[in-house]
Amino acid sequence: KFTNEPPQGIKAGLKRTYADISQDQLEISNLPQWKPMLYGLAFLHTTVQERRKFGPLGWNIPYEFNQSDFMATMQFFQNHLDDMDLKKGVSWSTARYMIGEVQYGGRVTDDYDKRLLNTFAKSWFGEHMFQPTFLFYKGYNIPLCKTVAEYTDCIEKLPLQDTPEAFGLHKNADITYQNNTAKEVMGTILSIQPKDSSAGSGETREDVVYRMAEDLQGKLPPDFVRHQVRAMLHKMGHLHPLNIFLRQEIDRMQRVIAAVRVTLKDLKLAIEGTIIMSENLRDALDSMYDALVPASWKKISWESATIGFWFTEFLERHTQFHAWVFQGRPHQFWMTGFFNPQGFLTAMRQEVTRAHKGWALDSVLLFNEVTKMTREEVTSPPHEGVYVYGLYLEGAGWDRRNCKLTESQHKVLYVQMPVVHVYAINASDANKDNSKLYSCPLYKKP
């Protein structure tokens, strides 16, 4: 099997791109805009490919950008310059649209990725790119050359190692990339480790996992008894939107508790030799020995790096649901502890809509306000809406005093957000001047 992998780094990417460009193609247009636009396109082509290595920080979805995208855009630039009115100059809105929405943008399916691609097109393609002071990033300019050989010589002078800032990312992105690479290597090493029990005098794999299973079994919370939960929800108002949501969450939580209980019980019996070790139990044994979450648990629950983190979250989720049902609605909600956080926000919108006569659910918009409170400082629920906590910022910092986004601090990857007040307003009452607000994407897992 042969694969044509894109080269690593800006220098290697540009060298490969210019290796495929002939001198005739470079001289196909005698207009002064042609060569800088071609170099700008080559730099963009390398950047969009390189950002993939940063995972979700680079692109939400890793797109397969390839040489055909570059060639198609190059052909468009050539045709556009041939038909250009010299007095009006390049139609930059057309050029940016073709890059961000058609040639490269045609592959992009995520709205936030589309926004990023259009930002690159807007920042790098315009009359300003012909200025001698123009830089993609410090140390990366557009060289003024006449031959492919001269361009290759200029590309040779570029740094071998690229800083993430050259791709429009923060320095911290490199830490995330190195972490992900290390995890991938370690995961591969773990997966090819021998799985047989050691014949030495130490503890065998089975002994270690049996002890873990016993320990986890002792910490398992009790099951949610259906008739008790139903009685409490009736008392709280079982047709209330948030209580309907709570019932659905408890049903899913009970499924996880039951699955964990059965797996641990069967695993102990299988290790003792009382029952046959099935494929699921074998996977659970291997995963628990490597401190990973068994696949059968992950399938019905949530992502987590290790079984330790997963089980802690499991207990905390149970605590939140149990307290909500048997002690009443909390003042604030741990939003990351829900299976379906979107359902929680929809239920809150329904609650606000019902409280206002004449409002329709379709015309009610979600709004939020980041407070200065920590979760310990919340003593009462808001007048309307909900207080949520447990959200983290990645790729930015938070200025608590002025309640606004700032640049990330060096080597600080995640920043905990204060309590956020989420509420809903009618579309007709919405403040039209939202130009100062940043529309920030929210993801379940990093």
PDB file of C-alpha atoms in Angstrom, residues 82-283:
ATOM      1  CA  ASP A  82      -6.225  37.269 -17.448  1.00  0.00           C
ATOM      2  CA  ASP A  83      -9.747  38.759 -17.433  1.00  0.00           C
ATOM      3  CA  MET A  84      -8.942  41.523 -14.917  1.00  0.00           C
ATOM      4  CA  ASP A  85      -9.635  45.192 -15.593  1.00  0.00           C
ATOM      5  CA  LEU A  86      -6.245  46.833 -14.886  1.00  0.00           C
ATOM      6  CA  LYS A  87      -7.911  50.006 -13.538  1.00  0.00           C
ATOM      7  CA  LYS A  88     -10.067  48.138 -10.987  1.00  0.00           C
ATOM      8  CA  GLY A  89      -7.411  45.608  -9.979  1.00  0.00           C
ATOM      9  CA  VAL A  90      -8.029  42.226  -8.379  1.00  0.00           C
ATOM     10  CA  SER A  91     -11.577  41.571  -7.118  1.00  0.00           C
ATOM     11  CA  TRP A  92     -10.561  40.416  -3.627  1.00  0.00           C
ATOM     12  CA  SER A  93     -14.103  39.580  -2.507  1.00  0.00           C
ATOM     13  CA  THR A  94     -14.288  37.100  -5.444  1.00  0.00           C
ATOM     14  CA  ALA A  95     -10.827  35.644  -4.736  1.00  0.00           C
ATOM     15  CA  ARG A  96     -11.582  35.206  -1.004  1.00  0.00           C
ATOM     16  CA  TYR A  97     -14.969  33.668  -1.744  1.00  0.00           C
ATOM     17  CA  MET A  98     -13.429  31.139  -4.139  1.00  0.00           C
ATOM     18  CA  ILE A  99     -10.805  30.143  -1.544  1.00  0.00           C
ATOM     19  CA  GLY A 100     -12.971  30.157   1.592  1.00  0.00           C
ATOM     20  CA  GLU A 101     -16.240  28.859   0.160  1.00  0.00           C
ATOM     21  CA  VAL A 102     -15.485  26.922  -3.046  1.00  0.00           C
ATOM     22  CA  GLN A 103     -12.000  25.507  -3.677  1.00  0.00           C
ATOM     23  CA  TYR A 104     -10.841  24.832  -0.104  1.00  0.00           C
ATOM     24  CA  GLY A 105     -14.123  25.696   1.614  1.00  0.00           C
ATOM     25  CA  GLY A 106     -15.967  23.104  -0.482  1.00  0.00           C
ATOM     26  CA  ARG A 107     -14.414  20.371   1.682  1.00  0.00           C
ATOM     27  CA  VAL A 108     -15.241  22.106   4.962  1.00  0.00           C
ATOM     28  CA  THR A 109     -18.460  20.999   6.673  1.00  0.00           C
ATOM     29  CA  ASP A 110     -18.113  22.597  10.126  1.00  0.00           C
ATOM     30  CA  ASP A 111     -19.295  26.209  10.566  1.00  0.00           C
ATOM     31  CA  TYR A 112     -16.403  27.165  12.849  1.00  0.00           C
ATOM     32  CA  ASP A 113     -13.864  25.647  10.446  1.00  0.00           C
ATOM     33  CA  LYS A 114     -15.474  27.651   7.621  1.00  0.00           C
ATOM     34  CA  ARG A 115     -15.127  30.795   9.741  1.00  0.00           C
ATOM     35  CA  LEU A 116     -11.422  30.031  10.292  1.00  0.00           C
ATOM     36  CA  LEU A 117     -10.746  29.416   6.584  1.00  0.00           C
ATOM     37  CA  ASN A 118     -12.484  32.680   5.629  1.00  0.00           C
ATOM     38  CA  THR A 119     -10.379  34.495   8.253  1.00  0.00           C
ATOM     39  CA  PHE A 120      -7.175  33.166   6.640  1.00  0.00           C
ATOM     40  CA  ALA A 121      -8.424  34.279   3.206  1.00  0.00           C
ATOM     41  CA  LYS A 122      -9.318  37.745   4.560  1.00  0.00           C
ATOM     42  CA  SER A 123      -6.013  38.202   6.459  1.00  0.00           C
ATOM     43  CA  TRP A 124      -3.628  37.004   3.763  1.00  0.00           C
ATOM     44  CA  PHE A 125      -5.308  37.930   0.476  1.00  0.00           C
ATOM     45  CA  GLY A 126      -5.768  41.621  -0.258  1.00  0.00           C
ATOM     46  CA  GLU A 127      -3.869  44.632  -1.644  1.00  0.00           C
ATOM     47  CA  HIS A 128      -1.810  44.597   1.581  1.00  0.00           C
ATOM     48  CA  MET A 129      -0.085  41.340   0.493  1.00  0.00           C
ATOM     49  CA  PHE A 130       1.882  43.299  -2.155  1.00  0.00           C
ATOM     50  CA  GLN A 131       3.411  45.638   0.449  1.00  0.00           C
ATOM     51  CA  PRO A 132       7.114  44.977   1.263  1.00  0.00           C
ATOM     52  CA  THR A 133       6.200  44.995   4.999  1.00  0.00           C
ATOM     53  CA  PHE A 134       3.625  42.171   4.641  1.00  0.00           C
ATOM     54  CA  LEU A 135       4.300  39.099   6.827  1.00  0.00           C
ATOM     55  CA  PHE A 136       2.280  35.891   7.309  1.00  0.00           C
ATOM     56  CA  TYR A 137       4.044  35.742  10.673  1.00  0.00           C
ATOM     57  CA  LYS A 138       7.384  37.078  11.962  1.00  0.00           C
ATOM     58  CA  GLY A 139      10.054  35.591   9.666  1.00  0.00           C
ATOM     59  CA  TYR A 140       7.593  34.449   6.964  1.00  0.00           C
ATOM     60  CA  ASN A 141       7.275  37.014   4.170  1.00  0.00           C
ATOM     61  CA  ILE A 142       6.529  36.860   0.424  1.00  0.00           C
ATOM     62  CA  PRO A 143       9.875  36.785  -1.447  1.00  0.00           C
ATOM     63  CA  LEU A 144      10.170  38.715  -4.736  1.00  0.00           C
ATOM     64  CA  CYS A 145      11.782  36.212  -7.106  1.00  0.00           C
ATOM     65  CA  LYS A 146      11.768  35.541 -10.859  1.00  0.00           C
ATOM     66  CA  THR A 147      12.593  31.839 -11.127  1.00  0.00           C
ATOM     67  CA  VAL A 148      11.535  28.639  -9.367  1.00  0.00           C
ATOM     68  CA  ALA A 149      15.174  28.129  -8.299  1.00  0.00           C
ATOM     69  CA  GLU A 150      15.206  31.538  -6.554  1.00  0.00           C
ATOM     70  CA  TYR A 151      11.962  30.671  -4.717  1.00  0.00           C
ATOM     71  CA  THR A 152      13.472  27.326  -3.655  1.00  0.00           C
ATOM     72  CA  ASP A 153      16.570  29.128  -2.299  1.00  0.00           C
ATOM     73  CA  CYS A 154      14.359  31.530  -0.294  1.00  0.00           C
ATOM     74  CA  ILE A 155      12.293  28.606   1.075  1.00  0.00           C
ATOM     75  CA  GLU A 156      15.542  26.872   2.135  1.00  0.00           C
ATOM     76  CA  LYS A 157      16.248  29.810   4.467  1.00  0.00           C
ATOM     77  CA  LEU A 158      12.988  29.270   6.410  1.00  0.00           C
ATOM     78  CA  PRO A 159      13.259  27.764   9.936  1.00  0.00           C
ATOM     79  CA  LEU A 160      13.229  23.958  10.164  1.00  0.00           C
ATOM     80  CA  GLN A 161      10.924  23.957  13.199  1.00  0.00           C
ATOM     81  CA  ASP A 162       7.749  26.068  12.936  1.00  0.00           C
ATOM     82  CA  THR A 163       6.183  27.789  15.889  1.00  0.00           C
ATOM     83  CA  PRO A 164       2.382  27.168  16.164  1.00  0.00           C
ATOM     84  CA  GLU A 165       1.929  30.962  15.882  1.00  0.00           C
ATOM     85  CA  ALA A 166       2.865  30.711  12.184  1.00  0.00           C
ATOM     86  CA  PHE A 167      -0.421  28.766  11.739  1.00  0.00           C
ATOM     87  CA  GLY A 168      -2.439  31.277  13.759  1.00  0.00           C
ATOM     88  CA  LEU A 169      -2.258  29.193  16.962  1.00  0.00           C
ATOM     89  CA  HIS A 170      -0.931  29.935  20.462  1.00  0.00           C
ATOM     90  CA  LYS A 171       2.432  28.552  21.656  1.00  0.00           C
ATOM     91  CA  ASN A 172       0.517  26.199  23.970  1.00  0.00           C
ATOM     92  CA  ALA A 173      -0.817  24.315  20.917  1.00  0.00           C
ATOM     93  CA  ASP A 174       2.610  22.701  20.600  1.00  0.00           C
ATOM     94  CA  ILE A 175       2.272  21.255  24.132  1.00  0.00           C
ATOM     95  CA  THR A 176      -1.092  19.725  23.152  1.00  0.00           C
ATOM     96  CA  TYR A 177       0.442  18.287  19.962  1.00  0.00           C
ATOM     97  CA  GLN A 178       3.400  16.761  21.854  1.00  0.00           C
ATOM     98  CA  ASN A 179       1.007  15.323  24.487  1.00  0.00           C
ATOM     99  CA  ASN A 180      -1.205  13.741  21.825  1.00  0.00           C
ATOM    100  CA  THR A 181       1.810  12.270  20.000  1.00  0.00           C
ATOM    101  CA  ALA A 182       3.192  10.836  23.261  1.00  0.00           C
ATOM    102  CA  LYS A 183      -0.226   9.338  24.150  1.00  0.00           C
ATOM    103  CA  GLU A 184      -0.467   7.745  20.698  1.00  0.00           C
ATOM    104  CA  VAL A 185       3.001   6.166  21.028  1.00  0.00           C
ATOM    105  CA  MET A 186       2.285   4.941  24.569  1.00  0.00           C
ATOM    106  CA  GLY A 187      -1.093   3.561  23.473  1.00  0.00           C
ATOM    107  CA  THR A 188       0.593   1.605  20.647  1.00  0.00           C
ATOM    108  CA  ILE A 189       3.225   0.221  23.054  1.00  0.00           C
ATOM    109  CA  LEU A 190       0.520  -0.814  25.542  1.00  0.00           C
ATOM    110  CA  SER A 191      -1.565  -2.505  22.848  1.00  0.00           C
ATOM    111  CA  ILE A 192       1.328  -4.784  21.789  1.00  0.00           C
ATOM    112  CA  GLN A 193       2.343  -5.746  25.344  1.00  0.00           C
ATOM    113  CA  PRO A 194       2.074  -9.506  26.037  1.00  0.00           C
ATOM    114  CA  LYS A 195      -1.266 -10.279  27.713  1.00  0.00           C
ATOM    115  CA  ASP A 196      -0.358 -13.623  29.340  1.00  0.00           C
ATOM    116  CA  SER A 197      -0.027 -13.938  33.115  1.00  0.00           C
ATOM    117  CA  SER A 198       3.550 -13.821  34.351  1.00  0.00           C
ATOM    118  CA  ALA A 199       4.939 -17.033  35.774  1.00  0.00           C
ATOM    119  CA  GLY A 200       7.008 -15.118  38.348  1.00  0.00           C
ATOM    120  CA  SER A 201       6.337 -14.887  42.058  1.00  0.00           C
ATOM    121  CA  GLY A 202       4.756 -11.405  41.868  1.00  0.00           C
ATOM    122  CA  GLU A 203       1.047 -10.579  41.500  1.00  0.00           C
ATOM    123  CA  THR A 204      -0.504 -11.803  38.234  1.00  0.00           C
ATOM    124  CA  ARG A 205      -2.665  -9.583  35.994  1.00  0.00           C
ATOM    125  CA  GLU A 206      -5.744 -11.428  37.255  1.00  0.00           C
ATOM    126  CA  ASP A 207      -4.832 -10.765  40.917  1.00  0.00           C
ATOM    127  CA  VAL A 208      -4.355  -7.045  40.258  1.00  0.00           C
ATOM    128  CA  VAL A 209      -7.676  -6.732  38.365  1.00  0.00           C
ATOM    129  CA  TYR A 210      -9.538  -8.835  40.992  1.00  0.00           C
ATOM    130  CA  ARG A 211      -8.329  -6.437  43.708  1.00  0.00           C
ATOM    131  CA  MET A 212      -9.377  -3.416  41.582  1.00  0.00           C
ATOM    132  CA  ALA A 213     -12.814  -4.944  40.882  1.00  0.00           C
ATOM    133  CA  GLU A 214     -13.349  -5.572  44.600  1.00  0.00           C
ATOM    134  CA  ASP A 215     -12.306  -2.001  45.437  1.00  0.00           C
ATOM    135  CA  LEU A 216     -14.608  -0.461  42.787  1.00  0.00           C
ATOM    136  CA  GLN A 217     -17.490  -2.737  43.831  1.00  0.00           C
ATOM    137  CA  GLY A 218     -17.208  -1.440  47.391  1.00  0.00           C
ATOM    138  CA  LYS A 219     -17.496   2.181  46.160  1.00  0.00           C
ATOM    139  CA  LEU A 220     -20.473   1.583  43.811  1.00  0.00           C
ATOM    140  CA  PRO A 221     -23.470   3.794  44.653  1.00  0.00           C
ATOM    141  CA  PRO A 222     -26.888   2.154  45.224  1.00  0.00           C
ATOM    142  CA  ASP A 223     -29.326   1.771  42.303  1.00  0.00           C
ATOM    143  CA  PHE A 224     -32.029   4.362  41.656  1.00  0.00           C
ATOM    144  CA  VAL A 225     -35.301   2.679  42.701  1.00  0.00           C
ATOM    145  CA  ARG A 226     -37.807   3.468  39.972  1.00  0.00           C
ATOM    146  CA  HIS A 227     -40.935   3.890  42.150  1.00  0.00           C
ATOM    147  CA  GLN A 228     -39.069   6.135  44.639  1.00  0.00           C
ATOM    148  CA  VAL A 229     -37.761   8.362  41.837  1.00  0.00           C
ATOM    149  CA  ARG A 230     -41.231   8.530  40.264  1.00  0.00           C
ATOM    150  CA  ALA A 231     -42.838   9.513  43.601  1.00  0.00           C
ATOM    151  CA  MET A 232     -40.281  12.302  44.188  1.00  0.00           C
ATOM    152  CA  LEU A 233     -40.690  13.639  40.635  1.00  0.00           C
ATOM    153  CA  HIS A 234     -44.496  13.682  41.080  1.00  0.00           C
ATOM    154  CA  LYS A 235     -44.008  15.740  44.226  1.00  0.00           C
ATOM    155  CA  MET A 236     -41.693  18.163  42.363  1.00  0.00           C
ATOM    156  CA  GLY A 237     -44.010  18.334  39.314  1.00  0.00           C
ATOM    157  CA  HIS A 238     -43.404  15.536  36.821  1.00  0.00           C
ATOM    158  CA  LEU A 239     -44.519  17.615  33.789  1.00  0.00           C
ATOM    159  CA  HIS A 240     -42.021  20.390  34.509  1.00  0.00           C
ATOM    160  CA  PRO A 241     -39.467  20.525  31.602  1.00  0.00           C
ATOM    161  CA  LEU A 242     -36.370  20.237  33.832  1.00  0.00           C
ATOM    162  CA  ASN A 243     -37.905  17.345  35.797  1.00  0.00           C
ATOM    163  CA  ILE A 244     -38.660  15.463  32.550  1.00  0.00           C
ATOM    164  CA  PHE A 245     -34.995  16.011  31.623  1.00  0.00           C
ATOM    165  CA  LEU A 246     -33.920  14.744  35.080  1.00  0.00           C
ATOM    166  CA  ARG A 247     -35.949  11.551  34.681  1.00  0.00           C
ATOM    167  CA  GLN A 248     -34.271  10.846  31.316  1.00  0.00           C
ATOM    168  CA  GLU A 249     -30.815  11.441  32.825  1.00  0.00           C
ATOM    169  CA  ILE A 250     -31.519   9.126  35.775  1.00  0.00           C
ATOM    170  CA  ASP A 251     -32.676   6.375  33.381  1.00  0.00           C
ATOM    171  CA  ARG A 252     -29.356   6.609  31.539  1.00  0.00           C
ATOM    172  CA  MET A 253     -27.370   6.791  34.788  1.00  0.00           C
ATOM    173  CA  GLN A 254     -29.141   3.673  36.093  1.00  0.00           C
ATOM    174  CA  ARG A 255     -28.124   1.828  32.902  1.00  0.00           C
ATOM    175  CA  VAL A 256     -24.462   2.683  33.572  1.00  0.00           C
ATOM    176  CA  ILE A 257     -24.683   1.673  37.274  1.00  0.00           C
ATOM    177  CA  ALA A 258     -26.271  -1.678  36.337  1.00  0.00           C
ATOM    178  CA  ALA A 259     -23.666  -2.348  33.605  1.00  0.00           C
ATOM    179  CA  VAL A 260     -20.745  -1.565  35.932  1.00  0.00           C
ATOM    180  CA  ARG A 261     -22.226  -3.723  38.714  1.00  0.00           C
ATOM    181  CA  VAL A 262     -22.747  -6.733  36.377  1.00  0.00           C
ATOM    182  CA  THR A 263     -19.280  -6.413  34.762  1.00  0.00           C
ATOM    183  CA  LEU A 264     -17.434  -6.255  38.106  1.00  0.00           C
ATOM    184  CA  LYS A 265     -19.418  -9.191  39.537  1.00  0.00           C
ATOM    185  CA  ASP A 266     -18.918 -11.374  36.425  1.00  0.00           C
ATOM    186  CA  LEU A 267     -15.247 -10.404  36.146  1.00  0.00           C
ATOM    187  CA  LYS A 268     -14.544 -11.635  39.666  1.00  0.00           C
ATOM    188  CA  LEU A 269     -16.383 -14.914  38.962  1.00  0.00           C
ATOM    189  CA  ALA A 270     -14.494 -15.364  35.661  1.00  0.00           C
ATOM    190  CA  ILE A 271     -11.121 -14.778  37.349  1.00  0.00           C
ATOM    191  CA  GLU A 272     -12.070 -17.362  39.996  1.00  0.00           C
ATOM    192  CA  GLY A 273     -12.996 -19.767  37.176  1.00  0.00           C
ATOM    193  CA  THR A 274     -16.683 -20.075  38.141  1.00  0.00           C
ATOM    194  CA  ILE A 275     -17.897 -18.749  34.749  1.00  0.00           C
ATOM    195  CA  ILE A 276     -16.323 -18.593  31.275  1.00  0.00           C
ATOM    196  CA  MET A 277     -14.250 -15.501  30.434  1.00  0.00           C
ATOM    197  CA  SER A 278     -16.225 -13.944  27.538  1.00  0.00           C
ATOM    198  CA  GLU A 279     -14.784 -11.468  25.019  1.00  0.00           C
ATOM    199  CA  ASN A 280     -16.336  -8.501  26.881  1.00  0.00           C
ATOM    200  CA  LEU A 281     -14.884  -9.664  30.195  1.00  0.00           C
ATOM    201  CA  ARG A 282     -11.465 -10.231  28.590  1.00  0.00           C
ATOM    202  CA  ASP A 283     -11.579  -6.637  27.228  1.00  0.00           C
TER     203      ASP A 283
END
